[in-house]
């Protein structure tokens, strides 16, 4: 079974959401992830949607598609990858938070 990725686009940050969606999908494929997209009508945070979808990674077009607090919450649940610039953020180590 392939690992899964949540594709996330902040439509307030995106000037071309269709292009961003395509780039996120391409990166997911290159990294070996099956991509799922959130329900656009959901009022849940990105972290809650990632948790509910049980994904391994959240893929964003760019770092500005998540604020710092939400990025912190997501990293408790999943890794984060960005398309441009190409960045990888490993999820927080669960034992590090317990200390």
PDB file of N, CA and C in Angstrom:
ATOM      1  N   UNK A   1       0.841  -1.184   0.000  1.00  0.00           N
ATOM      2  CA  UNK A   1       0.000   0.000   0.000  1.00  0.00           C
ATOM      3  C   UNK A   1       0.889   1.253   0.000  1.00  0.00           C
ATOM      4  N   UNK A   2       0.579   2.193  -0.872  1.00  0.00           N
ATOM      5  CA  UNK A   2       1.371   3.421  -0.973  1.00  0.00           C
ATOM      6  C   UNK A   2       1.044   4.368   0.170  1.00  0.00           C
ATOM      7  N   UNK A   3       2.052   5.101   0.656  1.00  0.00           N
ATOM      8  CA  UNK A   3       1.773   6.125   1.670  1.00  0.00           C
ATOM      9  C   UNK A   3       0.908   7.233   1.062  1.00  0.00           C
ATOM     10  N   UNK A   4       0.224   7.950   1.918  1.00  0.00           N
ATOM     11  CA  UNK A   4      -0.691   8.982   1.424  1.00  0.00           C
ATOM     12  C   UNK A   4      -0.225  10.375   1.794  1.00  0.00           C
ATOM     13  N   UNK A   5      -0.625  11.317   0.948  1.00  0.00           N
ATOM     14  CA  UNK A   5      -0.307  12.731   1.152  1.00  0.00           C
ATOM     15  C   UNK A   5      -1.597  13.532   1.072  1.00  0.00           C
ATOM     16  N   UNK A   6      -1.701  14.535   1.925  1.00  0.00           N
ATOM     17  CA  UNK A   6      -2.797  15.494   1.833  1.00  0.00           C
ATOM     18  C   UNK A   6      -2.275  16.678   1.048  1.00  0.00           C
ATOM     19  N   UNK A   7      -2.906  16.972  -0.066  1.00  0.00           N
ATOM     20  CA  UNK A   7      -2.564  18.165  -0.821  1.00  0.00           C
ATOM     21  C   UNK A   7      -3.290  19.351  -0.208  1.00  0.00           C
ATOM     22  N   UNK A   8      -2.568  20.431   0.049  1.00  0.00           N
ATOM     23  CA  UNK A   8      -3.200  21.592   0.681  1.00  0.00           C
ATOM     24  C   UNK A   8      -2.839  22.860  -0.076  1.00  0.00           C
ATOM     25  N   UNK A   9      -3.857  23.617  -0.466  1.00  0.00           N
ATOM     26  CA  UNK A   9      -3.668  24.910  -1.115  1.00  0.00           C
ATOM     27  C   UNK A   9      -4.483  25.934  -0.353  1.00  0.00           C
ATOM     28  N   UNK A  10      -3.820  26.980   0.102  1.00  0.00           N
ATOM     29  CA  UNK A  10      -4.519  28.112   0.722  1.00  0.00           C
ATOM     30  C   UNK A  10      -4.911  29.047  -0.415  1.00  0.00           C
ATOM     31  N   UNK A  11      -6.191  29.087  -0.719  1.00  0.00           N
ATOM     32  CA  UNK A  11      -6.657  29.872  -1.866  1.00  0.00           C
ATOM     33  C   UNK A  11      -6.445  31.370  -1.669  1.00  0.00           C
ATOM     34  N   UNK A  12      -6.257  31.821  -0.428  1.00  0.00           N
ATOM     35  CA  UNK A  12      -5.931  33.230  -0.192  1.00  0.00           C
ATOM     36  C   UNK A  12      -4.474  33.529  -0.542  1.00  0.00           C
ATOM     37  N   UNK A  13      -3.623  32.529  -0.503  1.00  0.00           N
ATOM     38  CA  UNK A  13      -2.200  32.702  -0.811  1.00  0.00           C
ATOM     39  C   UNK A  13      -1.878  32.393  -2.262  1.00  0.00           C
ATOM     40  N   UNK A  14      -2.771  31.705  -2.935  1.00  0.00           N
ATOM     41  CA  UNK A  14      -2.493  31.227  -4.287  1.00  0.00           C
ATOM     42  C   UNK A  14      -2.995  32.196  -5.351  1.00  0.00           C
ATOM     43  N   UNK A  15      -2.121  32.502  -6.296  1.00  0.00           N
ATOM     44  CA  UNK A  15      -2.547  33.320  -7.440  1.00  0.00           C
ATOM     45  C   UNK A  15      -3.017  32.436  -8.594  1.00  0.00           C
ATOM     46  N   UNK A  16      -2.697  31.148  -8.531  1.00  0.00           N
ATOM     47  CA  UNK A  16      -3.082  30.200  -9.586  1.00  0.00           C
ATOM     48  C   UNK A  16      -3.343  28.833  -8.955  1.00  0.00           C
ATOM     49  N   UNK A  17      -4.497  28.660  -8.302  1.00  0.00           N
ATOM     50  CA  UNK A  17      -4.763  27.400  -7.589  1.00  0.00           C
ATOM     51  C   UNK A  17      -4.719  26.152  -8.464  1.00  0.00           C
ATOM     52  N   UNK A  18      -5.136  26.244  -9.710  1.00  0.00           N
ATOM     53  CA  UNK A  18      -5.112  25.053 -10.581  1.00  0.00           C
ATOM     54  C   UNK A  18      -3.672  24.624 -10.865  1.00  0.00           C
ATOM     55  N   UNK A  19      -2.811  25.620 -11.107  1.00  0.00           N
ATOM     56  CA  UNK A  19      -1.388  25.316 -11.321  1.00  0.00           C
ATOM     57  C   UNK A  19      -0.791  24.726 -10.042  1.00  0.00           C
ATOM     58  N   UNK A  20      -1.115  25.335  -8.890  1.00  0.00           N
ATOM     59  CA  UNK A  20      -0.606  24.826  -7.614  1.00  0.00           C
ATOM     60  C   UNK A  20      -1.051  23.390  -7.385  1.00  0.00           C
ATOM     61  N   UNK A  21      -2.311  23.106  -7.693  1.00  0.00           N
ATOM     62  CA  UNK A  21      -2.833  21.742  -7.518  1.00  0.00           C
ATOM     63  C   UNK A  21      -2.055  20.758  -8.382  1.00  0.00           C
ATOM     64  N   UNK A  22      -1.783  21.144  -9.613  1.00  0.00           N
ATOM     65  CA  UNK A  22      -1.026  20.269 -10.520  1.00  0.00           C
ATOM     66  C   UNK A  22       0.384  20.041  -9.994  1.00  0.00           C
ATOM     67  N   UNK A  23       1.043  21.105  -9.519  1.00  0.00           N
ATOM     68  CA  UNK A  23       2.408  20.968  -9.015  1.00  0.00           C
ATOM     69  C   UNK A  23       2.457  20.094  -7.756  1.00  0.00           C
ATOM     70  N   UNK A  24       1.479  20.249  -6.880  1.00  0.00           N
ATOM     71  CA  UNK A  24       1.412  19.418  -5.672  1.00  0.00           C
ATOM     72  C   UNK A  24       1.203  17.956  -6.061  1.00  0.00           C
ATOM     73  N   UNK A  25       0.331  17.709  -7.020  1.00  0.00           N
ATOM     74  CA  UNK A  25       0.072  16.335  -7.477  1.00  0.00           C
ATOM     75  C   UNK A  25       1.315  15.715  -8.100  1.00  0.00           C
ATOM     76  N   UNK A  26       2.046  16.492  -8.891  1.00  0.00           N
ATOM     77  CA  UNK A  26       3.270  15.986  -9.525  1.00  0.00           C
ATOM     78  C   UNK A  26       4.304  15.631  -8.460  1.00  0.00           C
ATOM     79  N   UNK A  27       4.505  16.521  -7.481  1.00  0.00           N
ATOM     80  CA  UNK A  27       5.472  16.234  -6.423  1.00  0.00           C
ATOM     81  C   UNK A  27       5.062  14.996  -5.629  1.00  0.00           C
ATOM     82  N   UNK A  28       3.785  14.866  -5.327  1.00  0.00           N
ATOM     83  CA  UNK A  28       3.311  13.684  -4.594  1.00  0.00           C
ATOM     84  C   UNK A  28       3.676  12.413  -5.360  1.00  0.00           C
ATOM     85  N   UNK A  29       3.427  12.410  -6.649  1.00  0.00           N
ATOM     86  CA  UNK A  29       3.763  11.245  -7.463  1.00  0.00           C
ATOM     87  C   UNK A  29       5.250  10.957  -7.482  1.00  0.00           C
ATOM     88  N   UNK A  30       6.057  12.007  -7.622  1.00  0.00           N
ATOM     89  CA  UNK A  30       7.517  11.831  -7.642  1.00  0.00           C
ATOM     90  C   UNK A  30       8.035  11.251  -6.332  1.00  0.00           C
ATOM     91  N   UNK A  31       7.390  11.645  -5.232  1.00  0.00           N
ATOM     92  CA  UNK A  31       7.816  11.159  -3.921  1.00  0.00           C
ATOM     93  C   UNK A  31       7.187   9.815  -3.556  1.00  0.00           C
ATOM     94  N   UNK A  32       6.296   9.308  -4.412  1.00  0.00           N
ATOM     95  CA  UNK A  32       5.697   7.992  -4.186  1.00  0.00           C
ATOM     96  C   UNK A  32       4.439   7.990  -3.337  1.00  0.00           C
ATOM     97  N   UNK A  33       3.782   9.140  -3.223  1.00  0.00           N
ATOM     98  CA  UNK A  33       2.566   9.235  -2.408  1.00  0.00           C
ATOM     99  C   UNK A  33       1.310   9.192  -3.267  1.00  0.00           C
ATOM    100  N   UNK A  34       0.288   8.585  -2.723  1.00  0.00           N
ATOM    101  CA  UNK A  34      -1.065   8.676  -3.275  1.00  0.00           C
ATOM    102  C   UNK A  34      -1.665   9.930  -2.651  1.00  0.00           C
ATOM    103  N   UNK A  35      -2.133  10.845  -3.473  1.00  0.00           N
ATOM    104  CA  UNK A  35      -2.598  12.132  -2.943  1.00  0.00           C
ATOM    105  C   UNK A  35      -4.106  12.117  -2.698  1.00  0.00           C
ATOM    106  N   UNK A  36      -4.490  12.735  -1.599  1.00  0.00           N
ATOM    107  CA  UNK A  36      -5.896  12.978  -1.293  1.00  0.00           C
ATOM    108  C   UNK A  36      -6.044  14.486  -1.082  1.00  0.00           C
ATOM    109  N   UNK A  37      -7.214  14.990  -1.395  1.00  0.00           N
ATOM    110  CA  UNK A  37      -7.496  16.415  -1.250  1.00  0.00           C
ATOM    111  C   UNK A  37      -8.586  16.611  -0.219  1.00  0.00           C
ATOM    112  N   UNK A  38      -8.499  17.670   0.578  1.00  0.00           N
ATOM    113  CA  UNK A  38      -9.523  17.909   1.600  1.00  0.00           C
ATOM    114  C   UNK A  38     -10.834  18.364   0.963  1.00  0.00           C
ATOM    115  N   UNK A  39     -11.895  18.195   1.718  1.00  0.00           N
ATOM    116  CA  UNK A  39     -13.189  18.730   1.314  1.00  0.00           C
ATOM    117  C   UNK A  39     -13.094  20.249   1.423  1.00  0.00           C
ATOM    118  N   UNK A  40     -13.287  20.942   0.322  1.00  0.00           N
ATOM    119  CA  UNK A  40     -13.133  22.403   0.313  1.00  0.00           C
ATOM    120  C   UNK A  40     -14.140  23.110   1.214  1.00  0.00           C
ATOM    121  N   UNK A  41     -15.210  22.429   1.577  1.00  0.00           N
ATOM    122  CA  UNK A  41     -16.227  23.046   2.450  1.00  0.00           C
ATOM    123  C   UNK A  41     -15.951  22.811   3.929  1.00  0.00           C
ATOM    124  N   UNK A  42     -14.928  22.027   4.224  1.00  0.00           N
ATOM    125  CA  UNK A  42     -14.634  21.698   5.612  1.00  0.00           C
ATOM    126  C   UNK A  42     -14.170  22.925   6.385  1.00  0.00           C
ATOM    127  N   UNK A  43     -14.588  22.996   7.635  1.00  0.00           N
ATOM    128  CA  UNK A  43     -14.143  24.075   8.520  1.00  0.00           C
ATOM    129  C   UNK A  43     -13.020  23.598   9.449  1.00  0.00           C
ATOM    130  N   UNK A  44     -12.603  22.355   9.280  1.00  0.00           N
ATOM    131  CA  UNK A  44     -11.525  21.800  10.110  1.00  0.00           C
ATOM    132  C   UNK A  44     -10.182  22.391   9.717  1.00  0.00           C
ATOM    133  N   UNK A  45      -9.288  22.475  10.668  1.00  0.00           N
ATOM    134  CA  UNK A  45      -7.931  22.942  10.394  1.00  0.00           C
ATOM    135  C   UNK A  45      -7.204  21.919   9.517  1.00  0.00           C
ATOM    136  N   UNK A  46      -6.098  22.340   8.939  1.00  0.00           N
ATOM    137  CA  UNK A  46      -5.287  21.428   8.128  1.00  0.00           C
ATOM    138  C   UNK A  46      -4.804  20.262   8.984  1.00  0.00           C
ATOM    139  N   UNK A  47      -4.374  20.550  10.200  1.00  0.00           N
ATOM    140  CA  UNK A  47      -3.899  19.488  11.089  1.00  0.00           C
ATOM    141  C   UNK A  47      -5.006  18.467  11.367  1.00  0.00           C
ATOM    142  N   UNK A  48      -6.206  18.943  11.640  1.00  0.00           N
ATOM    143  CA  UNK A  48      -7.317  18.013  11.896  1.00  0.00           C
ATOM    144  C   UNK A  48      -7.656  17.201  10.655  1.00  0.00           C
ATOM    145  N   UNK A  49      -7.613  17.828   9.492  1.00  0.00           N
ATOM    146  CA  UNK A  49      -7.898  17.088   8.256  1.00  0.00           C
ATOM    147  C   UNK A  49      -6.812  16.047   7.983  1.00  0.00           C
ATOM    148  N   UNK A  50      -5.545  16.399   8.249  1.00  0.00           N
ATOM    149  CA  UNK A  50      -4.457  15.442   8.066  1.00  0.00           C
ATOM    150  C   UNK A  50      -4.614  14.269   9.029  1.00  0.00           C
ATOM    151  N   UNK A  51      -4.968  14.566  10.267  1.00  0.00           N
ATOM    152  CA  UNK A  51      -5.179  13.505  11.269  1.00  0.00           C
ATOM    153  C   UNK A  51      -6.334  12.600  10.840  1.00  0.00           C
ATOM    154  N   UNK A  52      -7.440  13.191  10.439  1.00  0.00           N
ATOM    155  CA  UNK A  52      -8.612  12.397  10.046  1.00  0.00           C
ATOM    156  C   UNK A  52      -8.337  11.529   8.818  1.00  0.00           C
ATOM    157  N   UNK A  53      -7.533  12.054   7.899  1.00  0.00           N
ATOM    158  CA  UNK A  53      -7.213  11.303   6.683  1.00  0.00           C
ATOM    159  C   UNK A  53      -6.080  10.299   6.902  1.00  0.00           C
ATOM    160  N   UNK A  54      -5.433  10.377   8.075  1.00  0.00           N
ATOM    161  CA  UNK A  54      -4.330   9.485   8.416  1.00  0.00           C
ATOM    162  C   UNK A  54      -3.238   9.506   7.356  1.00  0.00           C
ATOM    163  N   UNK A  55      -2.844  10.715   6.937  1.00  0.00           N
ATOM    164  CA  UNK A  55      -1.818  10.852   5.910  1.00  0.00           C
ATOM    165  C   UNK A  55      -0.426  10.827   6.521  1.00  0.00           C
ATOM    166  N   UNK A  56       0.530  10.560   5.672  1.00  0.00           N
ATOM    167  CA  UNK A  56       1.929  10.536   6.086  1.00  0.00           C
ATOM    168  C   UNK A  56       2.593  11.897   5.929  1.00  0.00           C
ATOM    169  N   UNK A  57       2.094  12.680   4.992  1.00  0.00           N
ATOM    170  CA  UNK A  57       2.709  13.961   4.657  1.00  0.00           C
ATOM    171  C   UNK A  57       1.633  14.934   4.175  1.00  0.00           C
ATOM    172  N   UNK A  58       1.879  16.221   4.393  1.00  0.00           N
ATOM    173  CA  UNK A  58       1.054  17.288   3.818  1.00  0.00           C
ATOM    174  C   UNK A  58       1.942  17.998   2.808  1.00  0.00           C
ATOM    175  N   UNK A  59       1.450  18.143   1.576  1.00  0.00           N
ATOM    176  CA  UNK A  59       2.231  18.788   0.526  1.00  0.00           C
ATOM    177  C   UNK A  59       1.590  20.127   0.175  1.00  0.00           C
ATOM    178  N   UNK A  60       2.418  21.172   0.189  1.00  0.00           N
ATOM    179  CA  UNK A  60       1.983  22.546  -0.070  1.00  0.00           C
ATOM    180  C   UNK A  60       2.697  23.092  -1.302  1.00  0.00           C
ATOM    181  N   UNK A  61       2.070  24.026  -2.018  1.00  0.00           N
ATOM    182  CA  UNK A  61       2.771  24.669  -3.133  1.00  0.00           C
ATOM    183  C   UNK A  61       3.965  25.499  -2.656  1.00  0.00           C
ATOM    184  N   UNK A  62       3.829  26.151  -1.500  1.00  0.00           N
ATOM    185  CA  UNK A  62       4.876  27.018  -0.953  1.00  0.00           C
ATOM    186  C   UNK A  62       4.675  27.130   0.558  1.00  0.00           C
ATOM    187  N   UNK A  63       5.711  27.510   1.294  1.00  0.00           N
ATOM    188  CA  UNK A  63       5.577  27.591   2.754  1.00  0.00           C
ATOM    189  C   UNK A  63       4.495  28.552   3.236  1.00  0.00           C
ATOM    190  N   UNK A  64       4.198  29.592   2.460  1.00  0.00           N
ATOM    191  CA  UNK A  64       3.208  30.568   2.922  1.00  0.00           C
ATOM    192  C   UNK A  64       1.764  30.073   2.853  1.00  0.00           C
ATOM    193  N   UNK A  65       1.564  28.826   2.475  1.00  0.00           N
ATOM    194  CA  UNK A  65       0.212  28.265   2.448  1.00  0.00           C
ATOM    195  C   UNK A  65      -0.222  27.755   3.819  1.00  0.00           C
ATOM    196  N   UNK A  66       0.692  27.787   4.791  1.00  0.00           N
ATOM    197  CA  UNK A  66       0.373  27.475   6.192  1.00  0.00           C
ATOM    198  C   UNK A  66       1.040  28.523   7.071  1.00  0.00           C
ATOM    199  N   UNK A  67       0.311  29.009   8.051  1.00  0.00           N
ATOM    200  CA  UNK A  67       0.910  29.901   9.030  1.00  0.00           C
ATOM    201  C   UNK A  67       1.796  29.113   9.979  1.00  0.00           C
ATOM    202  N   UNK A  68       2.660  29.804  10.728  1.00  0.00           N
ATOM    203  CA  UNK A  68       3.594  29.098  11.611  1.00  0.00           C
ATOM    204  C   UNK A  68       2.923  28.247  12.680  1.00  0.00           C
ATOM    205  N   UNK A  69       1.827  28.709  13.245  1.00  0.00           N
ATOM    206  CA  UNK A  69       1.155  27.911  14.285  1.00  0.00           C
ATOM    207  C   UNK A  69       0.520  26.655  13.706  1.00  0.00           C
ATOM    208  N   UNK A  70      -0.102  26.799  12.537  1.00  0.00           N
ATOM    209  CA  UNK A  70      -0.707  25.625  11.906  1.00  0.00           C
ATOM    210  C   UNK A  70       0.375  24.662  11.420  1.00  0.00           C
ATOM    211  N   UNK A  71       1.490  25.182  10.924  1.00  0.00           N
ATOM    212  CA  UNK A  71       2.607  24.323  10.529  1.00  0.00           C
ATOM    213  C   UNK A  71       3.080  23.508  11.726  1.00  0.00           C
ATOM    214  N   UNK A  72       3.193  24.134  12.860  1.00  0.00           N
ATOM    215  CA  UNK A  72       3.582  23.435  14.085  1.00  0.00           C
ATOM    216  C   UNK A  72       2.601  22.317  14.415  1.00  0.00           C
ATOM    217  N   UNK A  73       1.294  22.600  14.309  1.00  0.00           N
ATOM    218  CA  UNK A  73       0.277  21.569  14.595  1.00  0.00           C
ATOM    219  C   UNK A  73       0.345  20.425  13.594  1.00  0.00           C
ATOM    220  N   UNK A  74       0.526  20.761  12.314  1.00  0.00           N
ATOM    221  CA  UNK A  74       0.617  19.713  11.291  1.00  0.00           C
ATOM    222  C   UNK A  74       1.826  18.821  11.548  1.00  0.00           C
ATOM    223  N   UNK A  75       2.940  19.416  11.969  1.00  0.00           N
ATOM    224  CA  UNK A  75       4.164  18.644  12.170  1.00  0.00           C
ATOM    225  C   UNK A  75       4.086  17.710  13.369  1.00  0.00           C
ATOM    226  N   UNK A  76       3.056  17.840  14.194  1.00  0.00           N
ATOM    227  CA  UNK A  76       2.797  16.841  15.231  1.00  0.00           C
ATOM    228  C   UNK A  76       2.212  15.569  14.629  1.00  0.00           C
ATOM    229  N   UNK A  77       1.671  15.673  13.414  1.00  0.00           N
ATOM    230  CA  UNK A  77       0.925  14.581  12.796  1.00  0.00           C
ATOM    231  C   UNK A  77       1.624  13.994  11.574  1.00  0.00           C
ATOM    232  N   UNK A  78       2.231  14.863  10.771  1.00  0.00           N
ATOM    233  CA  UNK A  78       2.757  14.426   9.470  1.00  0.00           C
ATOM    234  C   UNK A  78       3.985  15.241   9.081  1.00  0.00           C
ATOM    235  N   UNK A  79       4.731  14.704   8.128  1.00  0.00           N
ATOM    236  CA  UNK A  79       5.806  15.469   7.508  1.00  0.00           C
ATOM    237  C   UNK A  79       5.164  16.537   6.627  1.00  0.00           C
ATOM    238  N   UNK A  80       5.945  17.538   6.242  1.00  0.00           N
ATOM    239  CA  UNK A  80       5.462  18.599   5.358  1.00  0.00           C
ATOM    240  C   UNK A  80       6.474  18.759   4.228  1.00  0.00           C
ATOM    241  N   UNK A  81       5.979  18.815   3.007  1.00  0.00           N
ATOM    242  CA  UNK A  81       6.800  19.042   1.813  1.00  0.00           C
ATOM    243  C   UNK A  81       6.254  20.251   1.087  1.00  0.00           C
ATOM    244  N   UNK A  82       7.158  21.063   0.515  1.00  0.00           N
ATOM    245  CA  UNK A  82       6.717  22.191  -0.308  1.00  0.00           C
ATOM    246  C   UNK A  82       7.323  22.063  -1.700  1.00  0.00           C
ATOM    247  N   UNK A  83       6.572  22.559  -2.685  1.00  0.00           N
ATOM    248  CA  UNK A  83       6.991  22.484  -4.081  1.00  0.00           C
ATOM    249  C   UNK A  83       8.058  23.528  -4.378  1.00  0.00           C
ATOM    250  N   UNK A  84       7.770  24.789  -4.049  1.00  0.00           N
ATOM    251  CA  UNK A  84       8.669  25.888  -4.398  1.00  0.00           C
ATOM    252  C   UNK A  84       8.747  26.898  -3.274  1.00  0.00           C
ATOM    253  N   UNK A  85       9.832  27.069  -2.613  1.00  0.00           N
ATOM    254  CA  UNK A  85      11.064  26.321  -2.834  1.00  0.00           C
ATOM    255  C   UNK A  85      10.893  24.879  -2.361  1.00  0.00           C
ATOM    256  N   UNK A  86      11.695  24.008  -2.905  1.00  0.00           N
ATOM    257  CA  UNK A  86      11.608  22.591  -2.555  1.00  0.00           C
ATOM    258  C   UNK A  86      12.185  22.401  -1.162  1.00  0.00           C
ATOM    259  N   UNK A  87      11.279  22.177  -0.200  1.00  0.00           N
ATOM    260  CA  UNK A  87      11.667  22.009   1.197  1.00  0.00           C
ATOM    261  C   UNK A  87      10.990  20.781   1.789  1.00  0.00           C
ATOM    262  N   UNK A  88      11.629  20.201   2.799  1.00  0.00           N
ATOM    263  CA  UNK A  88      11.058  19.079   3.546  1.00  0.00           C
ATOM    264  C   UNK A  88      11.158  19.391   5.028  1.00  0.00           C
ATOM    265  N   UNK A  89      10.072  19.162   5.747  1.00  0.00           N
ATOM    266  CA  UNK A  89      10.037  19.337   7.196  1.00  0.00           C
ATOM    267  C   UNK A  89       9.586  18.014   7.803  1.00  0.00           C
ATOM    268  N   UNK A  90      10.426  17.410   8.613  1.00  0.00           N
ATOM    269  CA  UNK A  90      10.070  16.148   9.258  1.00  0.00           C
ATOM    270  C   UNK A  90       9.149  16.418  10.439  1.00  0.00           C
ATOM    271  N   UNK A  91       8.183  15.529  10.611  1.00  0.00           N
ATOM    272  CA  UNK A  91       7.278  15.678  11.763  1.00  0.00           C
ATOM    273  C   UNK A  91       8.078  15.668  13.043  1.00  0.00           C
ATOM    274  N   UNK A  92       7.495  16.335  14.037  1.00  0.00           N
ATOM    275  CA  UNK A  92       8.168  16.362  15.342  1.00  0.00           C
ATOM    276  C   UNK A  92       8.270  14.966  15.895  1.00  0.00           C
ATOM    277  N   UNK A  93       9.316  14.685  16.597  1.00  0.00           N
ATOM    278  CA  UNK A  93       9.504  13.417  17.272  1.00  0.00           C
ATOM    279  C   UNK A  93       8.567  13.399  18.485  1.00  0.00           C
ATOM    280  N   UNK A  94       7.730  12.410  18.586  1.00  0.00           N
ATOM    281  CA  UNK A  94       6.734  12.346  19.682  1.00  0.00           C
ATOM    282  C   UNK A  94       7.402  12.348  21.051  1.00  0.00           C
ATOM    283  N   UNK A  95       8.547  11.697  21.183  1.00  0.00           N
ATOM    284  CA  UNK A  95       9.192  11.644  22.483  1.00  0.00           C
ATOM    285  C   UNK A  95       9.815  12.993  22.854  1.00  0.00           C
ATOM    286  N   UNK A  96      10.187  13.800  21.879  1.00  0.00           N
ATOM    287  CA  UNK A  96      10.776  15.115  22.173  1.00  0.00           C
ATOM    288  C   UNK A  96       9.764  16.030  22.835  1.00  0.00           C
ATOM    289  N   UNK A  97       8.486  15.917  22.463  1.00  0.00           N
ATOM    290  CA  UNK A  97       7.437  16.743  23.067  1.00  0.00           C
ATOM    291  C   UNK A  97       7.112  16.320  24.499  1.00  0.00           C
ATOM    292  N   UNK A  98       7.383  15.073  24.823  1.00  0.00           N
ATOM    293  CA  UNK A  98       7.037  14.557  26.149  1.00  0.00           C
ATOM    294  C   UNK A  98       8.057  14.948  27.200  1.00  0.00           C
ATOM    295  N   UNK A  99       9.240  15.379  26.789  1.00  0.00           N
ATOM    296  CA  UNK A  99      10.297  15.703  27.753  1.00  0.00           C
ATOM    297  C   UNK A  99      10.083  17.044  28.384  1.00  0.00           C
TER     298      UNK A  99
END
